[in-house]
Amino acid sequence: IYKSFDKMGGVLDAFTSREIMGFYFRVQKKHFAEAFSILAEMIVEPSFPKEEVERERSVILEEIKMVNDTPSDVAVDLFMQDAFPGHPLGRPVQGNEGTIQRIGRDALMIRHRELVSPPNLVLTASGDIDMRSFMKVAEKPVAKLKNAANPSFPKSAFHTGMKVYEKEHTEQAQIVIGFDSEPASSPRRFDLLVLANILGGTMSSRLFTEIREKLGLVYSISAEHIGHMDSGFFGIQAASSHSQAGRTLNETVKVLHDFCEKGPSKEELDIAKENLSGGFILSLESASTRMGRLARNELYFGYQTKIEDAVKGIESVKAKDVLKAARETFSAEKMLMTVLGRKSALKGVSVKPLENKW
């Protein structure tokens, strides 16, 4: 299979996120039919040879070890486990050693039938191709799929609290702070997008300036709004020395409190909107990005949103919208704080500034 794509000068790959399993390729137009045929056969009629299942099991076990050797990734997995306990969103994407060791070929085949069925499948394409050509190639393999009962999941609910996971033999404490927020399709997504950019989306952002540039407590700190199909959260991630973890947390809380008091400056708002709209427009020069956007629109909205509407959505955000989003989001009652490091990380940490009822 790889030799076929190498000969075409193309790329074939797959990915798994917390909500989406995806397969994709990129080739010249003249190779599209052949490439789609290969990928479709893999997805629609996989044989799951026993020896390949065992080989892939070994590969995934190595991936788990790689993730476990990356403290920032471990901290995110622990945060998600605390945020969505007992729910699929709270499980690590790569699984754990016990799960991977136990799973067998029969379980894979059952899961394949559940997930790879017409009601659960989205096909997208971008580049030098039209819908008629796309459908001509896609109709035959898709017709082979059988409708299956899609697995149902309970509605996700964000859980709050403060927790330290002890890990002594690291140079830094890994910090993840999250607040219960809106799903990916929320009408308020643009307000949250701008809020995240102002606070931690760039090197001139509020958290980066206050926590790194002025205080020197971290090397990097970031903020983003993560939207899922039926839930979402506003997340902040940073790493600091163990001795400075408590101060980093307190100063981060202070920055959020101060923002809720006064909101963004005109300069911050202008920079964030220009940064987001400019980055979005430039990203569309990539055919892969366009393809991914088409798929996410179908999955999260059920329809295609116009590029112009997305840009207008960003540009229409006002200071009062961002301030309202901040005041509704940054509440101690909605907060989960997860630290991977030493027990002392939460010593002296206070979230009282976020107990204000704005």
mmCIF file of C-alpha atoms in Angstrom, residues 20-241:
data_model
loop_
_atom_site.group_PDB
_atom_site.id
_atom_site.type_symbol
_atom_site.label_atom_id
_atom_site.label_comp_id
_atom_site.label_asym_id
_atom_site.label_seq_id
_atom_site.Cartn_x
_atom_site.Cartn_y
_atom_site.Cartn_z
ATOM 1 C CA ILE A 20 -13.191 11.517 15.456
ATOM 2 C CA MET A 21 -11.453 8.696 13.591
ATOM 3 C CA GLY A 22 -10.143 9.871 10.225
ATOM 4 C CA PHE A 23 -8.347 8.528 7.156
ATOM 5 C CA TYR A 24 -6.948 10.743 4.419
ATOM 6 C CA PHE A 25 -4.655 10.927 1.414
ATOM 7 C CA ARG A 26 -3.183 13.599 -0.843
ATOM 8 C CA VAL A 27 -2.269 12.864 -4.471
ATOM 9 C CA GLN A 28 -2.193 14.484 -7.905
ATOM 10 C CA LYS A 29 -5.561 14.624 -9.653
ATOM 11 C CA LYS A 30 -4.604 11.921 -12.150
ATOM 12 C CA HIS A 31 -4.092 9.423 -9.294
ATOM 13 C CA PHE A 32 -7.283 10.277 -7.377
ATOM 14 C CA ALA A 33 -9.373 7.271 -8.484
ATOM 15 C CA GLU A 34 -6.604 4.778 -7.728
ATOM 16 C CA ALA A 35 -5.819 6.348 -4.336
ATOM 17 C CA PHE A 36 -9.484 6.449 -3.313
ATOM 18 C CA SER A 37 -9.934 2.836 -4.360
ATOM 19 C CA ILE A 38 -7.062 1.706 -2.125
ATOM 20 C CA LEU A 39 -8.235 3.732 0.877
ATOM 21 C CA ALA A 40 -11.864 2.655 0.418
ATOM 22 C CA GLU A 41 -10.902 -1.016 0.333
ATOM 23 C CA MET A 42 -8.934 -0.575 3.559
ATOM 24 C CA ILE A 43 -11.836 1.126 5.317
ATOM 25 C CA VAL A 44 -14.803 -0.831 3.890
ATOM 26 C CA GLU A 45 -13.373 -4.355 3.663
ATOM 27 C CA PRO A 46 -10.475 -4.742 6.127
ATOM 28 C CA SER A 47 -9.384 -8.315 6.810
ATOM 29 C CA PHE A 48 -7.606 -7.677 10.142
ATOM 30 C CA PRO A 49 -5.002 -10.452 9.663
ATOM 31 C CA LYS A 50 -4.050 -11.888 13.047
ATOM 32 C CA GLU A 51 -0.320 -11.262 12.557
ATOM 33 C CA GLU A 52 -0.956 -7.601 11.641
ATOM 34 C CA VAL A 53 -3.183 -7.118 14.693
ATOM 35 C CA GLU A 54 -0.341 -8.372 16.898
ATOM 36 C CA ARG A 55 2.199 -6.176 15.117
ATOM 37 C CA GLU A 56 -0.004 -3.092 15.503
ATOM 38 C CA ARG A 57 -0.610 -3.957 19.157
ATOM 39 C CA SER A 58 3.142 -3.702 19.687
ATOM 40 C CA VAL A 59 3.254 -0.355 17.834
ATOM 41 C CA ILE A 60 0.476 1.142 19.996
ATOM 42 C CA LEU A 61 2.160 -0.075 23.189
ATOM 43 C CA GLU A 62 5.258 1.832 22.068
ATOM 44 C CA GLU A 63 3.113 4.896 21.389
ATOM 45 C CA ILE A 64 1.714 4.706 24.941
ATOM 46 C CA LYS A 65 5.265 4.601 26.325
ATOM 47 C CA MET A 66 6.162 7.633 24.207
ATOM 48 C CA VAL A 67 3.165 9.591 25.557
ATOM 49 C CA ASN A 68 3.962 8.523 29.119
ATOM 50 C CA ASP A 69 7.475 9.935 28.656
ATOM 51 C CA THR A 70 5.982 13.338 27.760
ATOM 52 C CA PRO A 71 4.784 14.989 31.004
ATOM 53 C CA SER A 72 2.697 17.672 29.273
ATOM 54 C CA ASP A 73 0.717 14.961 27.422
ATOM 55 C CA VAL A 74 0.262 12.969 30.628
ATOM 56 C CA ALA A 75 -1.045 16.093 32.406
ATOM 57 C CA VAL A 76 -3.659 16.646 29.686
ATOM 58 C CA ASP A 77 -4.807 13.013 29.895
ATOM 59 C CA LEU A 78 -5.107 13.299 33.694
ATOM 60 C CA PHE A 79 -7.044 16.547 33.332
ATOM 61 C CA MET A 80 -9.489 14.950 30.869
ATOM 62 C CA GLN A 81 -9.856 11.949 33.170
ATOM 63 C CA ASP A 82 -10.827 14.304 36.020
ATOM 64 C CA ALA A 83 -13.020 16.496 33.816
ATOM 65 C CA PHE A 84 -15.044 13.659 32.267
ATOM 66 C CA PRO A 85 -14.801 10.667 34.650
ATOM 67 C CA GLY A 86 -16.403 7.482 33.335
ATOM 68 C CA HIS A 87 -17.069 9.079 29.939
ATOM 69 C CA PRO A 88 -15.241 8.283 26.653
ATOM 70 C CA LEU A 89 -13.921 11.876 26.535
ATOM 71 C CA GLY A 90 -12.046 11.164 29.760
ATOM 72 C CA ARG A 91 -10.112 8.226 28.334
ATOM 73 C CA PRO A 92 -6.705 8.638 26.682
ATOM 74 C CA VAL A 93 -6.915 8.518 22.884
ATOM 75 C CA GLN A 94 -4.102 5.975 22.687
ATOM 76 C CA GLY A 95 -5.690 3.748 25.353
ATOM 77 C CA ASN A 96 -3.712 2.162 28.170
ATOM 78 C CA GLU A 97 -1.478 -0.884 28.303
ATOM 79 C CA GLY A 98 -4.135 -3.094 29.877
ATOM 80 C CA THR A 99 -6.747 -2.247 27.250
ATOM 81 C CA ILE A 100 -4.367 -2.716 24.337
ATOM 82 C CA GLN A 101 -3.035 -6.015 25.705
ATOM 83 C CA ARG A 102 -6.573 -7.439 26.061
ATOM 84 C CA ILE A 103 -8.238 -6.283 22.847
ATOM 85 C CA GLY A 104 -8.607 -9.008 20.222
ATOM 86 C CA ARG A 105 -9.392 -9.330 16.530
ATOM 87 C CA ASP A 106 -13.087 -10.108 17.155
ATOM 88 C CA ALA A 107 -13.523 -6.914 19.201
ATOM 89 C CA LEU A 108 -11.923 -4.901 16.403
ATOM 90 C CA MET A 109 -14.281 -6.368 13.819
ATOM 91 C CA ILE A 110 -17.344 -5.602 15.968
ATOM 92 C CA ARG A 111 -16.156 -2.032 16.531
ATOM 93 C CA HIS A 112 -15.487 -1.616 12.818
ATOM 94 C CA ARG A 113 -19.072 -2.642 11.965
ATOM 95 C CA GLU A 114 -20.426 -0.178 14.551
ATOM 96 C CA LEU A 115 -18.402 2.817 13.435
ATOM 97 C CA VAL A 116 -17.888 2.382 9.698
ATOM 98 C CA SER A 117 -21.493 2.573 8.528
ATOM 99 C CA PRO A 118 -23.245 5.137 6.290
ATOM 100 C CA PRO A 119 -24.995 7.108 9.093
ATOM 101 C CA ASN A 120 -21.656 7.560 10.829
ATOM 102 C CA LEU A 121 -19.475 8.382 7.817
ATOM 103 C CA VAL A 122 -18.472 11.722 6.302
ATOM 104 C CA LEU A 123 -16.554 11.912 3.000
ATOM 105 C CA THR A 124 -14.839 15.153 2.035
ATOM 106 C CA ALA A 125 -12.468 16.240 -0.726
ATOM 107 C CA SER A 126 -10.766 19.481 -1.708
ATOM 108 C CA GLY A 127 -8.508 20.685 -4.482
ATOM 109 C CA ASP A 128 -8.748 20.153 -8.227
ATOM 110 C CA ILE A 129 -11.862 17.963 -8.201
ATOM 111 C CA ASP A 130 -15.608 18.415 -8.706
ATOM 112 C CA MET A 131 -18.535 16.708 -6.985
ATOM 113 C CA ARG A 132 -19.475 14.607 -10.033
ATOM 114 C CA SER A 133 -15.980 13.085 -10.271
ATOM 115 C CA PHE A 134 -15.899 12.549 -6.518
ATOM 116 C CA MET A 135 -19.251 10.745 -6.439
ATOM 117 C CA LYS A 136 -18.374 8.587 -9.441
ATOM 118 C CA VAL A 137 -15.389 7.179 -7.560
ATOM 119 C CA ALA A 138 -17.036 7.024 -4.116
ATOM 120 C CA GLU A 139 -20.466 5.520 -4.846
ATOM 121 C CA LYS A 140 -19.409 1.921 -5.459
ATOM 122 C CA PRO A 141 -17.338 1.294 -2.301
ATOM 123 C CA VAL A 142 -19.785 3.197 -0.086
ATOM 124 C CA ALA A 143 -22.653 1.050 -1.431
ATOM 125 C CA LYS A 144 -20.921 -2.005 0.087
ATOM 126 C CA LEU A 145 -21.314 -0.639 3.599
ATOM 127 C CA LYS A 146 -24.127 -1.989 5.743
ATOM 128 C CA ASN A 147 -26.170 0.144 8.097
ATOM 129 C CA ALA A 148 -25.307 -0.663 11.680
ATOM 130 C CA ALA A 149 -26.553 0.586 15.019
ATOM 131 C CA ASN A 150 -24.170 3.378 15.906
ATOM 132 C CA PRO A 151 -22.850 3.177 19.465
ATOM 133 C CA SER A 152 -24.591 5.619 21.777
ATOM 134 C CA PHE A 153 -22.694 7.593 24.395
ATOM 135 C CA PRO A 154 -23.967 9.353 27.495
ATOM 136 C CA LYS A 155 -24.002 13.143 27.396
ATOM 137 C CA SER A 156 -20.706 14.483 28.685
ATOM 138 C CA ALA A 157 -20.625 16.642 31.816
ATOM 139 C CA PHE A 158 -17.633 18.668 33.032
ATOM 140 C CA HIS A 159 -16.479 17.967 36.595
ATOM 141 C CA THR A 160 -14.657 20.481 38.773
ATOM 142 C CA GLY A 161 -12.084 20.380 41.589
ATOM 143 C CA MET A 162 -8.369 20.668 42.368
ATOM 144 C CA LYS A 163 -5.993 17.719 42.265
ATOM 145 C CA VAL A 164 -2.257 16.971 42.270
ATOM 146 C CA TYR A 165 -0.789 13.810 40.778
ATOM 147 C CA GLU A 166 2.571 13.184 42.375
ATOM 148 C CA LYS A 167 5.530 12.820 40.044
ATOM 149 C CA GLU A 168 8.795 13.655 41.753
ATOM 150 C CA HIS A 169 11.322 12.899 39.053
ATOM 151 C CA THR A 170 10.511 15.730 36.656
ATOM 152 C CA GLU A 171 12.117 19.139 36.385
ATOM 153 C CA GLN A 172 8.780 20.969 36.179
ATOM 154 C CA ALA A 173 5.225 20.836 37.454
ATOM 155 C CA GLN A 174 2.733 20.480 34.592
ATOM 156 C CA ILE A 175 -0.363 22.647 35.058
ATOM 157 C CA VAL A 176 -3.743 22.400 33.344
ATOM 158 C CA ILE A 177 -6.618 24.683 34.368
ATOM 159 C CA GLY A 178 -10.026 24.295 32.755
ATOM 160 C CA PHE A 179 -13.454 25.905 33.017
ATOM 161 C CA ASP A 180 -16.749 24.415 31.911
ATOM 162 C CA SER A 181 -17.734 26.120 28.661
ATOM 163 C CA GLU A 182 -19.597 25.887 25.352
ATOM 164 C CA PRO A 183 -19.711 23.082 22.712
ATOM 165 C CA ALA A 184 -18.044 23.474 19.313
ATOM 166 C CA SER A 185 -21.270 24.569 17.593
ATOM 167 C CA SER A 186 -22.177 27.257 20.139
ATOM 168 C CA PRO A 187 -23.264 30.632 18.708
ATOM 169 C CA ARG A 188 -20.815 32.154 21.196
ATOM 170 C CA ARG A 189 -17.808 30.289 19.832
ATOM 171 C CA PHE A 190 -16.331 33.430 18.265
ATOM 172 C CA ASP A 191 -16.418 35.317 21.576
ATOM 173 C CA LEU A 192 -14.548 32.437 23.243
ATOM 174 C CA LEU A 193 -12.111 32.179 20.356
ATOM 175 C CA VAL A 194 -11.194 35.853 20.688
ATOM 176 C CA LEU A 195 -11.024 35.563 24.499
ATOM 177 C CA ALA A 196 -8.589 32.636 24.248
ATOM 178 C CA ASN A 197 -6.418 34.489 21.749
ATOM 179 C CA ILE A 198 -6.232 37.607 23.939
ATOM 180 C CA LEU A 199 -5.320 35.603 27.033
ATOM 181 C CA GLY A 200 -2.957 32.982 25.652
ATOM 182 C CA GLY A 201 -2.998 32.664 21.877
ATOM 183 C CA THR A 202 0.070 34.707 20.955
ATOM 184 C CA MET A 203 3.396 35.887 22.349
ATOM 185 C CA SER A 204 1.811 39.278 23.073
ATOM 186 C CA SER A 205 -1.137 37.717 24.910
ATOM 187 C CA ARG A 206 -2.070 38.718 28.453
ATOM 188 C CA LEU A 207 -0.975 35.493 30.203
ATOM 189 C CA PHE A 208 2.278 35.263 28.227
ATOM 190 C CA THR A 209 3.118 38.888 29.020
ATOM 191 C CA GLU A 210 2.238 38.751 32.724
ATOM 192 C CA ILE A 211 3.374 35.240 33.685
ATOM 193 C CA ARG A 212 6.440 34.830 31.463
ATOM 194 C CA GLU A 213 7.688 38.252 30.390
ATOM 195 C CA LYS A 214 7.110 40.183 33.631
ATOM 196 C CA LEU A 215 7.479 37.431 36.257
ATOM 197 C CA GLY A 216 9.628 34.820 34.475
ATOM 198 C CA LEU A 217 7.660 31.954 36.021
ATOM 199 C CA VAL A 218 7.232 29.839 32.869
ATOM 200 C CA TYR A 219 8.765 29.274 29.464
ATOM 201 C CA SER A 220 5.360 29.061 27.786
ATOM 202 C CA ILE A 221 1.708 29.386 28.716
ATOM 203 C CA SER A 222 -1.293 29.041 26.423
ATOM 204 C CA ALA A 223 -5.080 29.271 26.421
ATOM 205 C CA GLU A 224 -7.724 27.872 24.096
ATOM 206 C CA HIS A 225 -11.389 27.007 23.916
ATOM 207 C CA ILE A 226 -11.916 23.285 23.239
ATOM 208 C CA GLY A 227 -15.352 22.528 21.823
ATOM 209 C CA HIS A 228 -16.797 19.008 21.679
ATOM 210 C CA MET A 229 -20.065 17.847 20.138
ATOM 211 C CA ASP A 230 -22.113 18.259 23.317
ATOM 212 C CA SER A 231 -19.764 20.073 25.720
ATOM 213 C CA GLY A 232 -16.628 22.163 25.873
ATOM 214 C CA PHE A 233 -14.125 23.804 28.171
ATOM 215 C CA PHE A 234 -11.776 26.755 28.270
ATOM 216 C CA GLY A 235 -8.270 25.458 28.986
ATOM 217 C CA ILE A 236 -5.001 27.003 30.146
ATOM 218 C CA GLN A 237 -1.766 25.007 30.099
ATOM 219 C CA ALA A 238 1.654 25.859 31.522
ATOM 220 C CA ALA A 239 4.729 24.340 33.148
ATOM 221 C CA SER A 240 6.858 25.815 35.918
ATOM 222 C CA SER A 241 9.495 24.711 38.403
#
